[in-house]
Short mmCIF file of C-alpha atoms in Angstrom, two decimals:
data_model
loop_
_atom_site.label_atom_id
_atom_site.label_comp_id
_atom_site.label_asym_id
_atom_site.label_seq_id
_atom_site.Cartn_x
_atom_site.Cartn_y
_atom_site.Cartn_z
CA MET A 28 -13.10 13.74 -35.31
CA THR A 29 -12.19 17.36 -36.27
CA THR A 30 -11.52 18.11 -32.54
CA LYS A 31 -7.86 19.64 -32.34
CA ARG A 32 -5.81 17.76 -30.09
CA PRO A 33 -2.71 19.94 -29.67
CA LEU A 34 0.56 17.84 -28.42
CA LYS A 35 2.40 18.42 -25.11
CA LEU A 36 5.80 17.02 -24.07
CA VAL A 37 7.17 16.74 -20.68
CA ASN A 38 11.32 17.09 -20.65
CA SER A 39 13.98 17.92 -18.48
CA SER A 40 13.07 21.46 -18.85
CA LYS A 41 9.16 20.77 -18.45
CA PRO A 42 9.23 17.86 -16.47
CA GLY A 43 5.71 15.65 -15.90
CA SER A 44 7.01 12.96 -13.18
CA ASP A 45 2.73 12.28 -12.65
CA VAL A 46 2.54 11.34 -16.79
CA ALA A 47 6.20 9.75 -16.73
CA ALA A 48 5.65 7.68 -13.78
CA GLU A 49 2.15 6.62 -14.39
CA THR A 50 3.29 5.30 -18.30
CA ALA A 51 6.26 3.38 -16.34
CA ALA A 52 3.50 1.98 -13.98
CA ALA A 53 1.04 0.81 -17.30
CA LEU A 54 4.48 -0.37 -19.06
CA ALA A 55 5.74 -2.35 -16.11
CA SER A 56 2.45 -4.00 -15.22
CA ALA A 57 1.71 -4.95 -19.21
CA SER A 58 5.40 -6.75 -19.10
CA LEU A 59 4.07 -9.18 -16.78
CA VAL A 60 0.99 -10.13 -18.87
CA PHE A 61 3.35 -10.74 -21.86
CA LYS A 62 6.11 -12.05 -20.20
CA LYS A 63 5.38 -15.87 -20.78
CA THR A 64 3.29 -15.55 -24.39
CA ASP A 65 5.79 -12.81 -25.69
CA SER A 66 9.38 -12.37 -23.86
CA THR A 67 10.71 -10.46 -26.46
CA TYR A 68 7.91 -7.49 -26.01
CA SER A 69 7.60 -8.09 -22.51
CA SER A 70 11.61 -6.99 -22.30
CA THR A 71 10.90 -4.02 -24.70
CA LEU A 72 8.08 -2.76 -22.41
CA LEU A 73 10.52 -3.35 -19.04
CA LYS A 74 12.86 -1.62 -20.63
CA HIS A 75 11.09 1.38 -21.28
CA ALA A 76 9.01 1.38 -18.06
CA LYS A 77 12.36 1.74 -16.17
CA GLN A 78 13.45 4.41 -18.44
CA LEU A 79 10.23 6.56 -17.77
CA PHE A 80 10.88 5.80 -14.09
CA THR A 81 14.24 7.50 -14.10
CA PHE A 82 13.25 10.21 -15.90
CA ALA A 83 10.54 10.79 -13.80
CA ASP A 84 12.66 10.80 -10.58
CA LYS A 85 15.30 12.57 -11.82
CA TYR A 86 13.20 15.70 -13.27
CA LYS A 87 10.46 15.62 -10.48
CA GLY A 88 7.84 18.20 -11.27
CA SER A 89 3.67 17.99 -12.26
CA TYR A 90 2.92 18.22 -15.85
CA THR A 91 0.03 20.61 -14.72
CA LYS A 92 3.02 22.87 -13.59
CA SER A 93 4.92 22.81 -16.74
CA HIS A 94 1.34 23.25 -18.71
CA PRO A 95 -0.88 25.14 -16.82
CA GLU A 96 -3.30 25.49 -19.71
CA VAL A 97 -4.18 22.03 -19.05
CA ALA A 98 -5.07 21.97 -15.47
CA THR A 99 -8.80 23.18 -16.26
CA TYR A 100 -9.18 19.98 -17.46
CA TYR A 101 -7.40 17.32 -15.55
CA ASN A 102 -5.17 19.14 -12.88
CA SER A 103 -2.73 16.87 -11.08
CA THR A 104 -2.48 17.58 -7.65
CA GLY A 105 0.84 15.66 -7.38
CA TYR A 106 3.22 13.63 -8.57
CA GLY A 107 4.44 11.40 -5.54
CA ASP A 108 1.64 8.91 -5.63
CA GLU A 109 2.55 7.89 -8.99
CA LEU A 110 6.02 7.18 -8.22
CA LEU A 111 5.47 5.39 -5.46
CA TRP A 112 2.75 3.28 -8.15
CA ALA A 113 5.45 2.81 -10.63
CA ALA A 114 8.36 1.33 -8.38
CA SER A 115 5.77 -0.81 -6.70
CA TRP A 116 4.96 -2.05 -10.05
CA LEU A 117 8.76 -2.12 -11.47
CA TYR A 118 9.27 -3.95 -7.90
CA HIS A 119 6.66 -6.81 -9.43
CA ALA A 120 8.06 -6.63 -12.71
CA THR A 121 11.57 -6.64 -11.98
CA GLY A 122 12.81 -8.22 -8.48
CA ASP A 123 14.80 -5.71 -7.92
CA THR A 124 14.98 -4.91 -4.27
CA THR A 125 16.02 -0.74 -5.24
CA TYR A 126 12.55 -0.26 -6.32
CA LEU A 127 11.20 -1.97 -2.90
CA ARG A 128 13.71 0.08 -1.02
CA TYR A 129 12.35 3.59 -2.89
CA VAL A 130 8.88 2.96 -1.73
CA THR A 131 9.77 1.81 1.70
CA GLU A 132 12.42 3.92 3.04
CA GLU A 133 12.66 7.86 2.33
CA ASN A 134 9.91 8.23 -0.26
CA ALA A 135 7.68 6.61 1.73
CA ASP A 136 7.69 9.62 4.36
CA LYS A 137 7.71 11.67 1.63
CA TYR A 138 4.85 10.16 -0.17
CA ALA A 139 2.66 7.93 1.54
CA LYS A 140 1.79 9.15 4.84
CA VAL A 141 -1.46 10.10 4.85
CA ASP A 142 -4.04 10.44 7.83
CA GLY A 143 -7.01 8.13 6.95
CA PRO A 144 -7.79 6.10 3.58
CA THR A 145 -7.33 7.95 0.25
CA TRP A 146 -9.54 7.15 -2.94
CA PHE A 147 -7.99 5.42 -5.82
CA SER A 148 -8.53 7.71 -8.89
CA TRP A 149 -6.85 9.02 -11.92
CA ASP A 150 -4.96 11.57 -9.93
CA ASN A 151 -4.28 9.61 -6.81
CA LYS A 152 -2.67 5.91 -7.11
CA LEU A 153 -1.53 5.70 -3.43
CA ALA A 154 -4.44 3.37 -2.30
CA GLY A 155 -3.80 1.04 -5.47
CA ALA A 156 0.01 1.22 -4.39
CA GLN A 157 -1.01 0.06 -0.66
CA VAL A 158 -3.49 -2.86 -2.07
CA LEU A 159 -0.67 -3.95 -4.62
CA LEU A 160 2.32 -3.74 -2.05
CA SER A 161 -0.01 -5.64 0.51
CA ARG A 162 0.01 -8.86 -1.84
CA LEU A 163 3.94 -9.03 -0.95
CA SER A 164 2.92 -9.08 2.99
CA PHE A 165 0.22 -11.75 1.88
CA PHE A 166 2.22 -14.22 0.00
CA GLY A 167 5.47 -13.76 2.01
CA ASP A 168 7.69 -11.97 -0.50
CA LYS A 169 11.20 -12.99 0.22
CA GLY A 170 12.61 -9.49 -0.87
CA ALA A 171 9.72 -7.96 1.64
CA LYS A 172 11.23 -10.20 4.63
CA GLY A 173 12.11 -8.23 7.49
CA ASN A 174 10.47 -4.97 5.80
CA SER A 175 8.53 -3.01 8.13
CA GLY A 176 7.60 -0.44 5.37
CA ILE A 177 5.77 -3.27 3.67
CA ASP A 178 3.57 -3.69 6.51
CA ASP A 179 2.92 -0.30 6.95
CA TYR A 180 1.52 -0.59 3.70
CA LYS A 181 -0.27 -3.55 4.59
CA LYS A 182 -1.76 -1.75 7.76
CA SER A 183 -2.53 1.40 5.24
CA ALA A 184 -4.69 -1.20 2.66
CA ASP A 185 -6.41 -2.94 5.52
CA GLU A 186 -7.62 0.54 6.80
CA LEU A 187 -8.41 1.19 3.50
CA MET A 188 -10.68 -2.07 2.96
CA CYS A 189 -12.66 -0.83 6.46
CA ALA A 190 -13.89 2.26 5.34
CA LEU A 191 -15.22 0.83 2.52
CA LEU A 192 -16.86 -2.06 4.24
CA PRO A 193 -20.38 -0.01 4.99
CA ASP A 194 -21.01 -2.22 8.41
CA SER A 195 -17.44 -1.44 9.46
CA PRO A 196 -17.09 0.35 12.78
CA SER A 197 -14.86 2.69 10.40
CA ALA A 198 -16.64 3.19 7.54
CA THR A 199 -16.37 5.95 5.57
CA ALA A 200 -19.45 8.31 5.80
CA SER A 201 -18.27 9.56 2.20
CA ARG A 202 -21.36 7.73 0.78
CA THR A 203 -24.45 8.20 -0.66
CA LYS A 204 -27.48 7.46 1.06
CA SER A 205 -28.05 4.36 -1.21
CA GLY A 206 -24.30 3.49 -0.33
CA LEU A 207 -22.43 4.62 -3.24
CA ILE A 208 -19.28 6.11 -2.66
CA TRP A 209 -19.31 9.58 -3.18
CA ILE A 210 -16.21 11.68 -3.19
CA THR A 211 -16.32 14.36 -5.89
CA LYS A 212 -19.80 15.88 -7.84
CA TRP A 213 -17.38 16.02 -10.84
CA ASP A 214 -16.47 12.67 -12.19
CA SER A 215 -18.63 11.20 -9.67
CA LEU A 216 -18.05 7.30 -10.59
CA GLN A 217 -14.10 6.73 -10.49
CA HIS A 218 -13.94 6.47 -7.02
CA PRO A 219 -16.62 3.87 -6.47
CA VAL A 220 -15.59 2.11 -9.78
CA GLY A 221 -11.58 2.30 -8.08
CA SER A 222 -13.05 1.29 -4.63
CA ALA A 223 -14.82 -1.72 -6.01
CA PHE A 224 -11.81 -3.09 -7.98
CA LEU A 225 -9.66 -2.30 -5.10
CA ALA A 226 -11.79 -4.55 -2.81
CA VAL A 227 -12.17 -7.58 -5.22
CA LEU A 228 -8.59 -7.48 -5.64
CA TYR A 229 -7.81 -7.73 -2.10
CA SER A 230 -10.57 -10.17 -1.60
CA ASP A 231 -8.40 -12.47 -3.89
CA TYR A 232 -5.33 -11.78 -1.96
CA MET A 233 -7.30 -13.09 1.13
CA ARG A 234 -8.63 -16.05 -0.30
CA ALA A 235 -5.44 -17.21 -2.07
CA SER A 236 -3.45 -16.54 0.80
CA ASP A 237 -5.63 -18.81 3.09
CA ASN A 238 -5.58 -15.13 5.31
CA GLU A 239 -9.60 -14.94 5.42
CA THR A 240 -10.21 -12.64 8.23
CA LEU A 241 -10.03 -8.84 7.99
CA SER A 242 -10.58 -7.23 11.32
CA CYS A 243 -11.79 -3.83 11.92
CA GLY A 244 -11.68 -2.63 15.23
CA ASP A 245 -13.61 -5.20 17.26
CA ASP A 246 -15.59 -6.92 13.93
CA SER A 247 -14.25 -9.19 11.94
CA PHE A 248 -15.10 -9.60 7.93
CA GLU A 249 -14.79 -12.16 5.14
CA PRO A 250 -13.85 -11.81 1.42
CA SER A 251 -17.23 -12.52 0.57
CA ASP A 252 -17.71 -8.97 2.30
CA LEU A 253 -15.47 -7.20 -0.08
CA ARG A 254 -17.35 -8.92 -2.96
CA LYS A 255 -20.44 -7.81 -1.95
CA PHE A 256 -19.43 -4.04 -1.07
CA ALA A 257 -18.16 -4.15 -4.79
CA GLN A 258 -21.13 -5.37 -6.50
CA SER A 259 -23.10 -2.68 -4.56
CA GLN A 260 -21.09 -0.28 -6.06
#
C-alpha cells in the first residue's frame, strides 16, 4: 500500500476524548473476553482502559476540533456518548461503582438526555450504552440496585427497540419502503447493521432473564420479534 497515512495524536493540549474513550471501551470489553483464558493479558488491557478513560475525562475535547483536517473524513459530533460508553464497559469489567455513578448522575444529565431514540454508529455510542446498561436491570446487578439512573437507561433501551420493530406503534419512519433502517445516505448500512446487532443482543437479555415481553404502547413483542427484525436488516 503506497497511500500516505499521516499519524495524528491526541494529548492534553490537543484532546480527543472521543478517540481515547472509544479505545478505553474496546480495551475494557476485551479484558472480559480474556479474563479466564489469559488473566495477565486481561489485566494489562484493563489497566490501559482505565488510564485512557481518565485521560479522556480529564482533558475533554473532540479529536476533530484538535485536528480539523480530519473532519472531512470522519467528523465527530461529540464525545459525551463515548465517555458513557467507556464508563459502562469499565463498570462491567471492574464492578467499581465509581463508573456506574459516572453514567447515572451528573454525566447522564449532560450526555444521555435525548428526545427519541438515537442510532448506534461509529459516531454515536449512546444507543449501545443504553442497551449495555439495561443488562444491569435485566439481571438484577447488585451494584445497580436502587439506582434510578439505570432504570432510565433501561427505559431508553426499550424505546429504541420499539422504534426498531416495524409493527410497533412507535416504529421509526426512518426506513426504506422495504424496511431497511435508513438514517443517512453516506455509509448507509452502518445504522441497520448496528440496529440489528443491538436488537439481537436485547433479545438475548430478554431470554436469559426470563423477561420475554417488550411493551410498546398497548402492544407486546417477544424476543423472536427482535430477531426477525435483525434478520430483515
